[in-house]
Short mmCIF file of C-alpha atoms in Angstrom, two decimals:
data_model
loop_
_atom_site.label_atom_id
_atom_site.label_comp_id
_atom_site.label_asym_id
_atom_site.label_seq_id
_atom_site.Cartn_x
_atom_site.Cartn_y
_atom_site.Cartn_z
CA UNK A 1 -183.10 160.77 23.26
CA UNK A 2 -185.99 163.03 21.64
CA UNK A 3 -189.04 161.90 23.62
CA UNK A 4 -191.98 162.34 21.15
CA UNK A 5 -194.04 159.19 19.99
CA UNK A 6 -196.85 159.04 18.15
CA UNK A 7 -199.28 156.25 18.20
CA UNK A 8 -201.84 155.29 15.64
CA UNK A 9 -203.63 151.73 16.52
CA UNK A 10 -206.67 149.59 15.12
CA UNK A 11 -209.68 149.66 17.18
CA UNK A 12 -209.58 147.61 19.94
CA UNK A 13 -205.63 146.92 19.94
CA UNK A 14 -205.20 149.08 23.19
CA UNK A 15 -203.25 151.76 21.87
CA UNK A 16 -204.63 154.51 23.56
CA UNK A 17 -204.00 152.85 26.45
CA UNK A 18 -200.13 152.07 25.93
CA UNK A 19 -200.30 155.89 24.69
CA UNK A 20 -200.97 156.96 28.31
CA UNK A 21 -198.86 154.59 30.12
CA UNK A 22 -195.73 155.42 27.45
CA UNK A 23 -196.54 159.01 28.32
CA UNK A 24 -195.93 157.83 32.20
CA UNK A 25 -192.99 156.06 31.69
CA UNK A 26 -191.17 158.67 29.80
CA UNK A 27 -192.38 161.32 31.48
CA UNK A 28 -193.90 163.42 28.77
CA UNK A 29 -197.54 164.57 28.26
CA UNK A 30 -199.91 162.54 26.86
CA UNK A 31 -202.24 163.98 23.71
CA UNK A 32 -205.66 162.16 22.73
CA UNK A 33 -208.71 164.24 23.97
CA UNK A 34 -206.64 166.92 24.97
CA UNK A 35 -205.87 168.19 21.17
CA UNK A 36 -209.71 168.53 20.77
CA UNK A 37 -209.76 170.92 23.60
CA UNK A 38 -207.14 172.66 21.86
CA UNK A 39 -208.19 172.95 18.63
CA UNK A 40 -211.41 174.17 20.24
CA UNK A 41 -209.70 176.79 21.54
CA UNK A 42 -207.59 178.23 18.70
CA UNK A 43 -210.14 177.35 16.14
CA UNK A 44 -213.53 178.32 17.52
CA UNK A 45 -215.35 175.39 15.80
CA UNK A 46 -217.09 173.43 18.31
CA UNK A 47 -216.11 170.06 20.46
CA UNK A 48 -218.61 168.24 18.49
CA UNK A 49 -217.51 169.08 15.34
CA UNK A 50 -213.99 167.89 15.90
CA UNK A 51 -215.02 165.40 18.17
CA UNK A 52 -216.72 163.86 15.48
CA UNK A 53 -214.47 164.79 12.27
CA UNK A 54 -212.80 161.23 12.12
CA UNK A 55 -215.82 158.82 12.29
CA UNK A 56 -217.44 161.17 9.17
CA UNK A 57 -214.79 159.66 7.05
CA UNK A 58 -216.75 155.89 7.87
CA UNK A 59 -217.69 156.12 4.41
CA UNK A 60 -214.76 156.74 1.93
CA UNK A 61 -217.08 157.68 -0.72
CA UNK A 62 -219.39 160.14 1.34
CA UNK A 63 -216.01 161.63 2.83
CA UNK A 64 -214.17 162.26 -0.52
CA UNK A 65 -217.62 164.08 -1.76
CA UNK A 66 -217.85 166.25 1.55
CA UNK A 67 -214.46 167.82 1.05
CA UNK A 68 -214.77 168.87 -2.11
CA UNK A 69 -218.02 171.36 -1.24
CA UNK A 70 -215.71 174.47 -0.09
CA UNK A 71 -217.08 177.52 2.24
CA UNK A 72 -215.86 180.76 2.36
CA UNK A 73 -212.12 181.85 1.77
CA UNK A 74 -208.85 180.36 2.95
CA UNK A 75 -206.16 181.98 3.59
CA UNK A 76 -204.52 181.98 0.71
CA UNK A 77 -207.24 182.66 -1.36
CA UNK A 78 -208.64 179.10 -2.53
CA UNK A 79 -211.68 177.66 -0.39
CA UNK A 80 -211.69 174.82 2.07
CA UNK A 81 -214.25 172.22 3.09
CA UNK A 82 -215.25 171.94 6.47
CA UNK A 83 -213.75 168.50 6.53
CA UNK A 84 -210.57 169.90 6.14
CA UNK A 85 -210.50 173.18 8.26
CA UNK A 86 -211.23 170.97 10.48
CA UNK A 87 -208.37 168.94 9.99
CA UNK A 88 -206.04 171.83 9.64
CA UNK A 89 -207.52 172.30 13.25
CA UNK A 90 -205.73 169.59 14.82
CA UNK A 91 -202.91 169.87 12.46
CA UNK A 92 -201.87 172.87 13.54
CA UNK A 93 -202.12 172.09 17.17
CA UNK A 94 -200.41 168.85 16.52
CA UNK A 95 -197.39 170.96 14.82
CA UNK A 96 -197.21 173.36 18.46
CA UNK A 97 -196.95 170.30 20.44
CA UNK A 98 -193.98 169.08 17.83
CA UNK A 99 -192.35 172.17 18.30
CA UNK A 100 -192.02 171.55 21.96
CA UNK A 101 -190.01 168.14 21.69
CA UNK A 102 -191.85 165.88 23.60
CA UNK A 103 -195.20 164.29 24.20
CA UNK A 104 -197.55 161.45 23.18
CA UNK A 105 -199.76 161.81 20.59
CA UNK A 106 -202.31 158.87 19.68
CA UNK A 107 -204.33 159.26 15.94
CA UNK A 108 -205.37 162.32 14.55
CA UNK A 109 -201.95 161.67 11.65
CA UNK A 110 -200.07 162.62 13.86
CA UNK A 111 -196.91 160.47 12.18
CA UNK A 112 -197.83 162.65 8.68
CA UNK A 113 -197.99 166.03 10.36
CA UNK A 114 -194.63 165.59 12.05
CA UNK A 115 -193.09 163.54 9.06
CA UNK A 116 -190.21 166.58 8.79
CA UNK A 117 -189.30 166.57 12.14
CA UNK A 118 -186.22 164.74 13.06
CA UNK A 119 -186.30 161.77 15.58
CA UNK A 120 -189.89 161.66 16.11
CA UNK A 121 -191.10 157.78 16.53
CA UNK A 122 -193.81 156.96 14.94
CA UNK A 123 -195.87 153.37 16.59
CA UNK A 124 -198.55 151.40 15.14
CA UNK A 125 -200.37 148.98 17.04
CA UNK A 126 -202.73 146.11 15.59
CA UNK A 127 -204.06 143.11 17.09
CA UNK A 128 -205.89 139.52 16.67
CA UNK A 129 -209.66 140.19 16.13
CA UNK A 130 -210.93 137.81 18.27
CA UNK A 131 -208.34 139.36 21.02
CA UNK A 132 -210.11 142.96 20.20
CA UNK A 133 -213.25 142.37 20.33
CA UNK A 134 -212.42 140.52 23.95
CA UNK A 135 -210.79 143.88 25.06
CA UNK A 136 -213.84 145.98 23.68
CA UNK A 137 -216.08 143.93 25.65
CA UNK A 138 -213.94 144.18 29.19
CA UNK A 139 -212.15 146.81 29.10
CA UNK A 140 -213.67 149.72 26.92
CA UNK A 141 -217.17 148.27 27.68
CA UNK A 142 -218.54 148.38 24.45
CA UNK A 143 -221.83 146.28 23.98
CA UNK A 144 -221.30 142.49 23.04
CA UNK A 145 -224.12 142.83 20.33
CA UNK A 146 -222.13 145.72 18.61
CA UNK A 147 -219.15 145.71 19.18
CA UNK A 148 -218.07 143.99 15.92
CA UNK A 149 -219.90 146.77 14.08
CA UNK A 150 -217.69 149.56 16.29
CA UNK A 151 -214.43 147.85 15.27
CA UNK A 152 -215.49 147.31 11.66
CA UNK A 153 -216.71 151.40 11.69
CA UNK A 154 -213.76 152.99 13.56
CA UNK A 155 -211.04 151.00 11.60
CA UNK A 156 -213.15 152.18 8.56
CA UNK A 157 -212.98 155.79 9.38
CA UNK A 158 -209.55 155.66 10.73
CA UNK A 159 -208.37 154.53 7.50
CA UNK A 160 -210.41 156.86 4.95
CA UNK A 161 -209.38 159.89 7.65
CA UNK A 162 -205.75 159.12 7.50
CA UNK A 163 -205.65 157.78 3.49
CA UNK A 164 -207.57 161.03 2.58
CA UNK A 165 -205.84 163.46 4.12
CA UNK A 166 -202.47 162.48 3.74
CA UNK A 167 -202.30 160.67 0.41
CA UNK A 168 -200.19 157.51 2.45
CA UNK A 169 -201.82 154.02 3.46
CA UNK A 170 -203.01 153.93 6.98
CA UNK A 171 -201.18 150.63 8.66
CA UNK A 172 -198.32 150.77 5.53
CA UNK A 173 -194.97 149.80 7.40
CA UNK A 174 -193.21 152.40 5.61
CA UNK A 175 -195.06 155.19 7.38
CA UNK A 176 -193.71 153.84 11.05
CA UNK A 177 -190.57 153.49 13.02
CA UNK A 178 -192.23 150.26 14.76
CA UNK A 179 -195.13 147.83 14.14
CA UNK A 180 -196.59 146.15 16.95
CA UNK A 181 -198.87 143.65 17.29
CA UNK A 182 -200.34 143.65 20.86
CA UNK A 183 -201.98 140.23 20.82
CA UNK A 184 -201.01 137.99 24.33
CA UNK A 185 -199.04 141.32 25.36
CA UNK A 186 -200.19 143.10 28.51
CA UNK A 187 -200.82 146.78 27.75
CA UNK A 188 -197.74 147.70 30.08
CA UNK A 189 -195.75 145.07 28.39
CA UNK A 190 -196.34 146.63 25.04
CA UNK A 191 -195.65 150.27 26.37
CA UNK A 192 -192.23 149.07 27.83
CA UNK A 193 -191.15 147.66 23.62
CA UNK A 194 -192.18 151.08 22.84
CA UNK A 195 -189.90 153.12 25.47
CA UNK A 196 -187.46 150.52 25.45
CA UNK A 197 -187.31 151.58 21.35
CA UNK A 198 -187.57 155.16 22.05
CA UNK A 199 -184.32 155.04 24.36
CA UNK A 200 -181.91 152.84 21.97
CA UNK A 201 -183.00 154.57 18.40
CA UNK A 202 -180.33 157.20 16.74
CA UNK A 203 -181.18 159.31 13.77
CA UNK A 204 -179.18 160.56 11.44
CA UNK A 205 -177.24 163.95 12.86
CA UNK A 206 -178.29 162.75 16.75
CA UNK A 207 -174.73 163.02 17.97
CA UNK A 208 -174.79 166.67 16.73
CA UNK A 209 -177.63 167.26 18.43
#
């Protein structure tokens, strides 16, 4: 059993949630905030900068333009946006913690960076609207008044982000080893499908392994 999951999830679905408590239950570390801190550190762009390289992508348009303006030299000789050494950021950190067989790694296309590496699963989680704004409101505690806007902005960016970068469809079925829809599912209840799935899937060349 190779225990390395990623997650990618709608706003509002719970999935970094599930992330952690998968992480728990497998006994594996778990990777949101923490690749920021490493990409800080082997990159030397700033927390902000990363922090913030997702939500940019809000507007497809405005994104697509952004990466095309290149500074300085990459390389191998062609120039790079900052959109995308900052992606190459988090990809490369992404690719270390692939290389050490385990962990739990929510967004950041994750499932594209490690798309070569056998037995990796790769999780999407969606949910009813009217279910996510209900768990933006109690338990993220985003504001009532705006909270429609966040889901409607983060799903946005999310999307663009992950379409962009890796020329797939954000949410396609093909890009995932399981689709979930967390609606009337406790967050537990949805971590235990996952692990349950991690623990009974074999790969092609798994009894060599």
């Amino acid at each position: 059993m190779k225990k390395l999951v990623t997650i990618s999830r709608e706003y509002g679905s719970g999935g970094r949630i599930v992330g952690k408590l998968v992480a728990e239950k497998l006994g594996v570390p778990f990777y949101d905030k923490e690749i920021i801190d490493l990409a800080v550190e082997e990159s030397g762009f700033s927390r902000e900068m990363i922090e913030s390289a997702e939500l940019k992508a809000k507007s497809s348009f405005a994104y697509s333009l952004a990466s095309t303006v290149s500074f300085g030299e990459s390389v191998s000789g062609g120039s790079l946006s900052v959109n995308e050494k900052l992606f190459l950021a988090q990809f490369d950190v992404i690719k270390k913690i692939g290389e050490l067989g385990e962990g739990v790694i929510v967004g950041r296309c994750a499932d594209y960076v490690l798309r070569d590496m056998p037995g990796v699963t790769n999780v999407f989680i969606y949910s009813e609207y009217e279910e996510r704004v209900k768990r933006c409101i109690e338990t993220y505690g985003d504001d009532p008044k705006e909270v429609k806007a966040l889901i409607a902005t983060y799903d946005k960016a999310r999307q663009n982000y992950y379409n962009y970068h890796t020329c797939q469809k954000w949410g396609d079925y093909k890009n995932y080893n399981l689709i979930i829809n967390s609606f009337c599912l406790a967050e537990e209840q949805v971590a235990d499908l996952i692990v349950a799935y991690v623990e009974k899937r074999t790969w092609p060349g798994m009894e060599e392994a």
